[in-house]
């Protein structure tokens, strides 16, 4: 039903993963796409209130002002140019447009397995989910056959090093650390040198959480980046920003400031399982056009998913009979 995005025949494992994605997104499904579908399936005729109601649902779901006006404009044109009598005929158009907003940002990390220490610098505000995301990513990369090393670059928060070391022990991943209070840039520099010497495929560096509005802390992060480039002129290969979806539009402000200061090359959006504000992905994609690498839909290792626009849209819209597109 309402599917324009082709689903390949789903294996039981894919079905299970897709069901977990849908379940992880259930609050956004009910608040956002659930409300849209209710409106379009139950309304008998198209009037000017309908577009206003669609607009309100989009704004309430944190899709953001710009993406919402694009969508309403697109629907208005579609209504003008086509003979449409029933609201439900708008569903595919809406789905298609939402998909087209996310599609350019649907780019997974493509890392060569050459033992040349591809470095990922992970940044974001306090509690966004950086350290947890690093632990999950490390596990997934190892499962794909990459060798991984972690750098405990959060030398600020007490127990941050231990938290990363616990993830390291869980999956047998080496962690390079110094004591709390050490210089973050020097820990990460040493880690790059060690990863190069050991011919590790991927080095993931944690950093301390910091508010994007604190300029001294952002300067410190820029210094980390400069020092990394001394160990490898292409490092960091990926500057990843971790954003907590549950803060809605604030995530957009954070992303804009981090991007100005750090030239972010990839985004991970966490905690989608606990929020109805999943529409924030559309706002971020529309506004920043930076690849969304992963989404977090829970606390387990498998609850970090490579972001895929087809799967995300299908999971938001489709009924239980449809499978994963990938
Ligand atoms: N439900 C849910 N919880 C998550 C997700 N990602 C992270 N968390 C939880 O969010 C909390 C904070 O995660 P951390 O990884 O410690 O966050 P951080 O950004 O490293 O925090 P600081 O180091 O203090 O800046 C932890 O309790 C995580 O388990 C997610 O996708 N879903
Ligand atoms: Mg942390």
PDB file of C-alpha atoms and ligand atoms in Angstrom, residues 130-132 154 157 160 163 206-207 209, ligand 2:
ATOM      1  CA  UNK A 130      28.828  10.068  21.347  1.00  0.00           C
ATOM      2  CA  UNK A 131      30.531   7.409  23.449  1.00  0.00           C
ATOM      3  CA  UNK A 132      27.681   4.925  23.037  1.00  0.00           C
ATOM      4  CA  UNK A 154      37.231  12.865  26.410  1.00  0.00           C
ATOM      5  CA  UNK A 157      34.549  14.144  32.312  1.00  0.00           C
ATOM      6  CA  UNK A 160      34.649   9.007  30.445  1.00  0.00           C
ATOM      7  CA  UNK A 163      33.105   4.218  29.829  1.00  0.00           C
ATOM      8  CA  UNK A 206      35.846  10.281  21.388  1.00  0.00           C
ATOM      9  CA  UNK A 207      35.726  13.900  22.585  1.00  0.00           C
ATOM     10  CA  UNK A 209      30.689  16.905  25.258  1.00  0.00           C
TER      11      UNK A 209
HETATM   12 MG1  LIG B   2      30.920  10.532  26.149  1.00  0.00          MG
END
